């Protein structure tokens, strides 16, 4: 499997990755393409896609700072789900000395429970920390999410560092930033 950072100038691959991104996440939880393109120029943002024999396997967009990686998006091509590719992408992400942090939706249905179980099988731990994620689009609503971490549960201080990074860096690439300070 080959991991590639796709540039917008590579139209064929860019379009395949973008189509997977748009079909895998609810509209309020994803960036507009212009905001994503801006994020791609940030040296702390890693918008990777996985390919095998010219076929798109999946995408993994993450942020890296200090000794942390924040997995913002993970998606596998629909026809390839259930074949271990998601686990392979997570192994690639975990193959470092970084603490990995990600969030999932609250456990409100079978899909959200299965998602938690997938990450737990991969070694992630559900933390007691929650946060309200601001929408990436003006028409979206804030969403309360659960936090998972790897290789062990993060501390409250690490959680605060994560929130600080989100508030200073990730938010820069949301529609309408800067938001009015309240």
mmCIF file of C-alpha atoms in Angstrom:
data_model
loop_
_atom_site.group_PDB
_atom_site.id
_atom_site.type_symbol
_atom_site.label_atom_id
_atom_site.label_comp_id
_atom_site.label_asym_id
_atom_site.label_seq_id
_atom_site.Cartn_x
_atom_site.Cartn_y
_atom_site.Cartn_z
ATOM 1 C CA UNK A 1 0.000 0.000 0.000
ATOM 2 C CA UNK A 2 1.304 3.433 -0.926
ATOM 3 C CA UNK A 3 0.482 6.573 1.065
ATOM 4 C CA UNK A 4 0.333 9.756 -0.997
ATOM 5 C CA UNK A 5 -0.283 13.392 -0.278
ATOM 6 C CA UNK A 6 -2.476 14.410 -3.204
ATOM 7 C CA UNK A 7 -2.203 17.905 -4.604
ATOM 8 C CA UNK A 8 -5.127 19.599 -6.325
ATOM 9 C CA UNK A 9 -3.073 19.717 -9.532
ATOM 10 C CA UNK A 10 -3.297 15.891 -9.693
ATOM 11 C CA UNK A 11 -6.935 16.143 -10.798
ATOM 12 C CA UNK A 12 -7.632 12.426 -11.288
ATOM 13 C CA UNK A 13 -6.499 11.363 -7.839
ATOM 14 C CA UNK A 14 -7.727 14.552 -6.147
ATOM 15 C CA UNK A 15 -11.249 13.998 -7.482
ATOM 16 C CA UNK A 16 -11.321 10.371 -6.263
ATOM 17 C CA UNK A 17 -10.120 11.353 -2.792
ATOM 18 C CA UNK A 18 -12.519 14.277 -2.594
ATOM 19 C CA UNK A 19 -15.456 12.123 -3.703
ATOM 20 C CA UNK A 20 -14.660 9.576 -0.955
ATOM 21 C CA UNK A 21 -14.344 12.383 1.598
ATOM 22 C CA UNK A 22 -17.688 13.932 0.656
ATOM 23 C CA UNK A 23 -19.524 10.607 0.601
ATOM 24 C CA UNK A 24 -18.074 9.433 3.937
ATOM 25 C CA UNK A 25 -18.840 12.320 6.296
ATOM 26 C CA UNK A 26 -21.929 14.417 7.067
ATOM 27 C CA UNK A 27 -21.828 17.863 5.507
ATOM 28 C CA UNK A 28 -21.515 19.704 8.854
ATOM 29 C CA UNK A 29 -18.441 17.606 9.727
ATOM 30 C CA UNK A 30 -16.439 18.289 6.601
ATOM 31 C CA UNK A 31 -14.688 21.284 5.137
ATOM 32 C CA UNK A 32 -15.568 23.019 1.963
ATOM 33 C CA UNK A 33 -13.007 22.288 -0.722
ATOM 34 C CA UNK A 34 -11.543 25.799 -0.580
ATOM 35 C CA UNK A 35 -10.979 25.464 3.187
ATOM 36 C CA UNK A 36 -9.407 22.034 2.691
ATOM 37 C CA UNK A 37 -7.056 23.403 0.043
ATOM 38 C CA UNK A 38 -5.971 26.111 2.500
ATOM 39 C CA UNK A 39 -5.426 23.470 5.211
ATOM 40 C CA UNK A 40 -3.249 21.485 2.799
ATOM 41 C CA UNK A 41 -0.706 24.310 2.871
ATOM 42 C CA UNK A 42 -0.364 24.014 6.667
ATOM 43 C CA UNK A 43 2.823 22.056 7.489
ATOM 44 C CA UNK A 44 1.085 20.418 10.469
ATOM 45 C CA UNK A 45 -1.691 18.940 8.300
ATOM 46 C CA UNK A 46 -1.206 15.565 6.612
ATOM 47 C CA UNK A 47 -3.947 14.827 4.065
ATOM 48 C CA UNK A 48 -2.897 11.314 3.056
ATOM 49 C CA UNK A 49 -4.588 8.857 0.770
ATOM 50 C CA UNK A 50 -3.813 5.156 0.457
ATOM 51 C CA UNK A 51 -3.473 3.496 -2.951
ATOM 52 C CA UNK A 52 -2.818 -0.004 -4.201
ATOM 53 C CA UNK A 53 -2.303 -0.831 -7.870
ATOM 54 C CA UNK A 54 -3.742 2.573 -8.841
ATOM 55 C CA UNK A 55 -6.924 2.021 -6.815
ATOM 56 C CA UNK A 56 -7.936 4.358 -3.991
ATOM 57 C CA UNK A 57 -8.089 2.343 -0.771
ATOM 58 C CA UNK A 58 -8.909 5.162 1.611
ATOM 59 C CA UNK A 59 -7.977 8.468 3.150
ATOM 60 C CA UNK A 60 -6.518 9.556 6.434
ATOM 61 C CA UNK A 61 -6.285 13.254 7.240
ATOM 62 C CA UNK A 62 -4.417 14.069 10.432
ATOM 63 C CA UNK A 63 -2.642 16.901 12.236
ATOM 64 C CA UNK A 64 0.718 16.608 13.949
ATOM 65 C CA UNK A 65 2.194 18.854 16.642
ATOM 66 C CA UNK A 66 4.645 18.332 19.489
ATOM 67 C CA UNK A 67 4.235 14.629 20.313
ATOM 68 C CA UNK A 68 0.620 14.342 19.171
ATOM 69 C CA UNK A 69 -1.320 13.275 16.114
ATOM 70 C CA UNK A 70 -4.991 14.165 15.780
ATOM 71 C CA UNK A 71 -6.796 11.859 13.365
ATOM 72 C CA UNK A 72 -9.427 14.118 11.905
ATOM 73 C CA UNK A 73 -10.756 11.823 9.156
ATOM 74 C CA UNK A 74 -10.441 8.152 8.264
ATOM 75 C CA UNK A 75 -12.447 6.623 5.421
ATOM 76 C CA UNK A 76 -12.164 3.478 3.328
ATOM 77 C CA UNK A 77 -13.633 3.108 -0.174
ATOM 78 C CA UNK A 78 -17.088 1.526 0.285
ATOM 79 C CA UNK A 79 -16.367 -1.572 -1.807
ATOM 80 C CA UNK A 80 -13.247 -2.298 0.299
ATOM 81 C CA UNK A 81 -14.708 -1.877 3.796
ATOM 82 C CA UNK A 82 -14.484 -4.886 6.068
ATOM 83 C CA UNK A 83 -11.242 -6.188 4.524
ATOM 84 C CA UNK A 84 -8.765 -4.854 7.086
ATOM 85 C CA UNK A 85 -7.715 -1.700 5.236
ATOM 86 C CA UNK A 86 -8.887 0.603 8.039
ATOM 87 C CA UNK A 87 -6.688 -1.312 10.467
ATOM 88 C CA UNK A 88 -3.750 -0.976 8.063
ATOM 89 C CA UNK A 89 -4.203 2.790 7.885
ATOM 90 C CA UNK A 90 -4.350 3.007 11.679
ATOM 91 C CA UNK A 91 -1.139 0.943 11.969
ATOM 92 C CA UNK A 92 0.572 3.434 9.653
ATOM 93 C CA UNK A 93 -0.653 6.313 11.832
ATOM 94 C CA UNK A 94 0.382 4.605 15.079
ATOM 95 C CA UNK A 95 3.868 3.754 13.763
ATOM 96 C CA UNK A 96 5.449 6.664 15.627
ATOM 97 C CA UNK A 97 6.162 7.871 19.133
ATOM 98 C CA UNK A 98 3.162 10.209 18.999
ATOM 99 C CA UNK A 99 0.087 10.067 21.174
ATOM 100 C CA UNK A 100 -2.864 9.660 18.825
ATOM 101 C CA UNK A 101 -6.144 11.429 19.556
ATOM 102 C CA UNK A 102 -9.399 11.097 17.656
ATOM 103 C CA UNK A 103 -13.063 11.678 18.265
ATOM 104 C CA UNK A 104 -16.215 9.741 17.492
ATOM 105 C CA UNK A 105 -19.928 10.436 17.680
ATOM 106 C CA UNK A 106 -21.749 9.589 20.926
ATOM 107 C CA UNK A 107 -22.867 5.969 21.216
ATOM 108 C CA UNK A 108 -26.427 6.418 20.005
ATOM 109 C CA UNK A 109 -26.832 3.605 17.472
ATOM 110 C CA UNK A 110 -25.324 0.334 16.270
ATOM 111 C CA UNK A 111 -22.979 2.072 13.812
ATOM 112 C CA UNK A 112 -21.479 4.334 16.486
ATOM 113 C CA UNK A 113 -20.973 1.340 18.811
ATOM 114 C CA UNK A 114 -19.287 -0.633 16.000
ATOM 115 C CA UNK A 115 -17.035 2.349 15.320
ATOM 116 C CA UNK A 116 -15.980 2.455 18.977
ATOM 117 C CA UNK A 117 -15.305 -1.297 18.927
ATOM 118 C CA UNK A 118 -13.168 -0.940 15.783
ATOM 119 C CA UNK A 119 -10.953 1.656 17.447
ATOM 120 C CA UNK A 120 -10.778 -0.311 20.697
ATOM 121 C CA UNK A 121 -9.621 -3.416 18.771
ATOM 122 C CA UNK A 122 -6.894 -1.191 17.295
ATOM 123 C CA UNK A 123 -5.690 -0.311 20.803
ATOM 124 C CA UNK A 124 -7.464 3.006 21.367
ATOM 125 C CA UNK A 125 -8.953 3.855 24.766
ATOM 126 C CA UNK A 126 -12.182 5.763 25.318
ATOM 127 C CA UNK A 127 -11.382 8.678 27.614
ATOM 128 C CA UNK A 128 -13.712 10.374 30.100
ATOM 129 C CA UNK A 129 -13.229 13.637 28.198
ATOM 130 C CA UNK A 130 -15.825 15.124 25.894
ATOM 131 C CA UNK A 131 -15.858 18.230 23.839
ATOM 132 C CA UNK A 132 -18.153 20.187 21.624
ATOM 133 C CA UNK A 133 -16.751 20.335 18.123
ATOM 134 C CA UNK A 134 -17.582 23.488 16.223
ATOM 135 C CA UNK A 135 -19.076 22.943 12.773
ATOM 136 C CA UNK A 136 -16.868 23.301 9.722
ATOM 137 C CA UNK A 137 -19.638 25.134 7.896
ATOM 138 C CA UNK A 138 -21.729 28.136 8.868
ATOM 139 C CA UNK A 139 -25.001 26.224 8.544
ATOM 140 C CA UNK A 140 -23.776 23.389 10.803
ATOM 141 C CA UNK A 141 -24.416 22.853 14.485
ATOM 142 C CA UNK A 142 -21.856 22.125 17.207
ATOM 143 C CA UNK A 143 -21.617 18.407 18.039
ATOM 144 C CA UNK A 144 -20.603 16.814 21.333
ATOM 145 C CA UNK A 145 -18.064 14.073 20.650
ATOM 146 C CA UNK A 146 -16.243 11.348 22.563
ATOM 147 C CA UNK A 147 -12.431 11.311 22.680
ATOM 148 C CA UNK A 148 -10.240 8.241 22.185
ATOM 149 C CA UNK A 149 -6.468 8.044 22.520
ATOM 150 C CA UNK A 150 -3.581 5.703 21.776
ATOM 151 C CA UNK A 151 -1.410 4.088 23.133
ATOM 152 C CA UNK A 152 -2.984 4.886 26.490
ATOM 153 C CA UNK A 153 -5.575 7.203 27.968
ATOM 154 C CA UNK A 154 -4.536 10.830 27.785
ATOM 155 C CA UNK A 155 -4.384 12.964 30.898
ATOM 156 C CA UNK A 156 -6.503 16.050 31.504
ATOM 157 C CA UNK A 157 -3.442 18.170 30.627
ATOM 158 C CA UNK A 158 -3.030 16.333 27.316
ATOM 159 C CA UNK A 159 -6.724 16.791 26.619
ATOM 160 C CA UNK A 160 -6.358 20.519 27.275
ATOM 161 C CA UNK A 161 -3.369 20.635 24.892
ATOM 162 C CA UNK A 162 -5.538 18.951 22.252
ATOM 163 C CA UNK A 163 -8.343 21.483 22.742
ATOM 164 C CA UNK A 164 -5.850 24.342 22.552
ATOM 165 C CA UNK A 165 -4.456 22.999 19.269
ATOM 166 C CA UNK A 166 -7.961 22.672 17.816
ATOM 167 C CA UNK A 167 -8.796 26.222 18.870
ATOM 168 C CA UNK A 168 -5.621 27.748 17.462
ATOM 169 C CA UNK A 169 -4.931 25.696 14.326
ATOM 170 C CA UNK A 170 -7.697 23.418 13.075
ATOM 171 C CA UNK A 171 -10.343 26.133 13.435
ATOM 172 C CA UNK A 172 -8.406 28.301 10.966
ATOM 173 C CA UNK A 173 -9.680 26.105 8.144
ATOM 174 C CA UNK A 174 -13.391 26.298 8.896
ATOM 175 C CA UNK A 175 -15.849 28.338 6.880
ATOM 176 C CA UNK A 176 -16.338 31.770 8.357
ATOM 177 C CA UNK A 177 -13.205 31.860 10.487
ATOM 178 C CA UNK A 178 -12.515 34.006 12.404
ATOM 179 C CA UNK A 179 -15.645 33.460 14.425
ATOM 180 C CA UNK A 180 -16.898 36.317 16.528
ATOM 181 C CA UNK A 181 -15.396 36.141 19.976
ATOM 182 C CA UNK A 182 -18.081 35.884 22.650
#
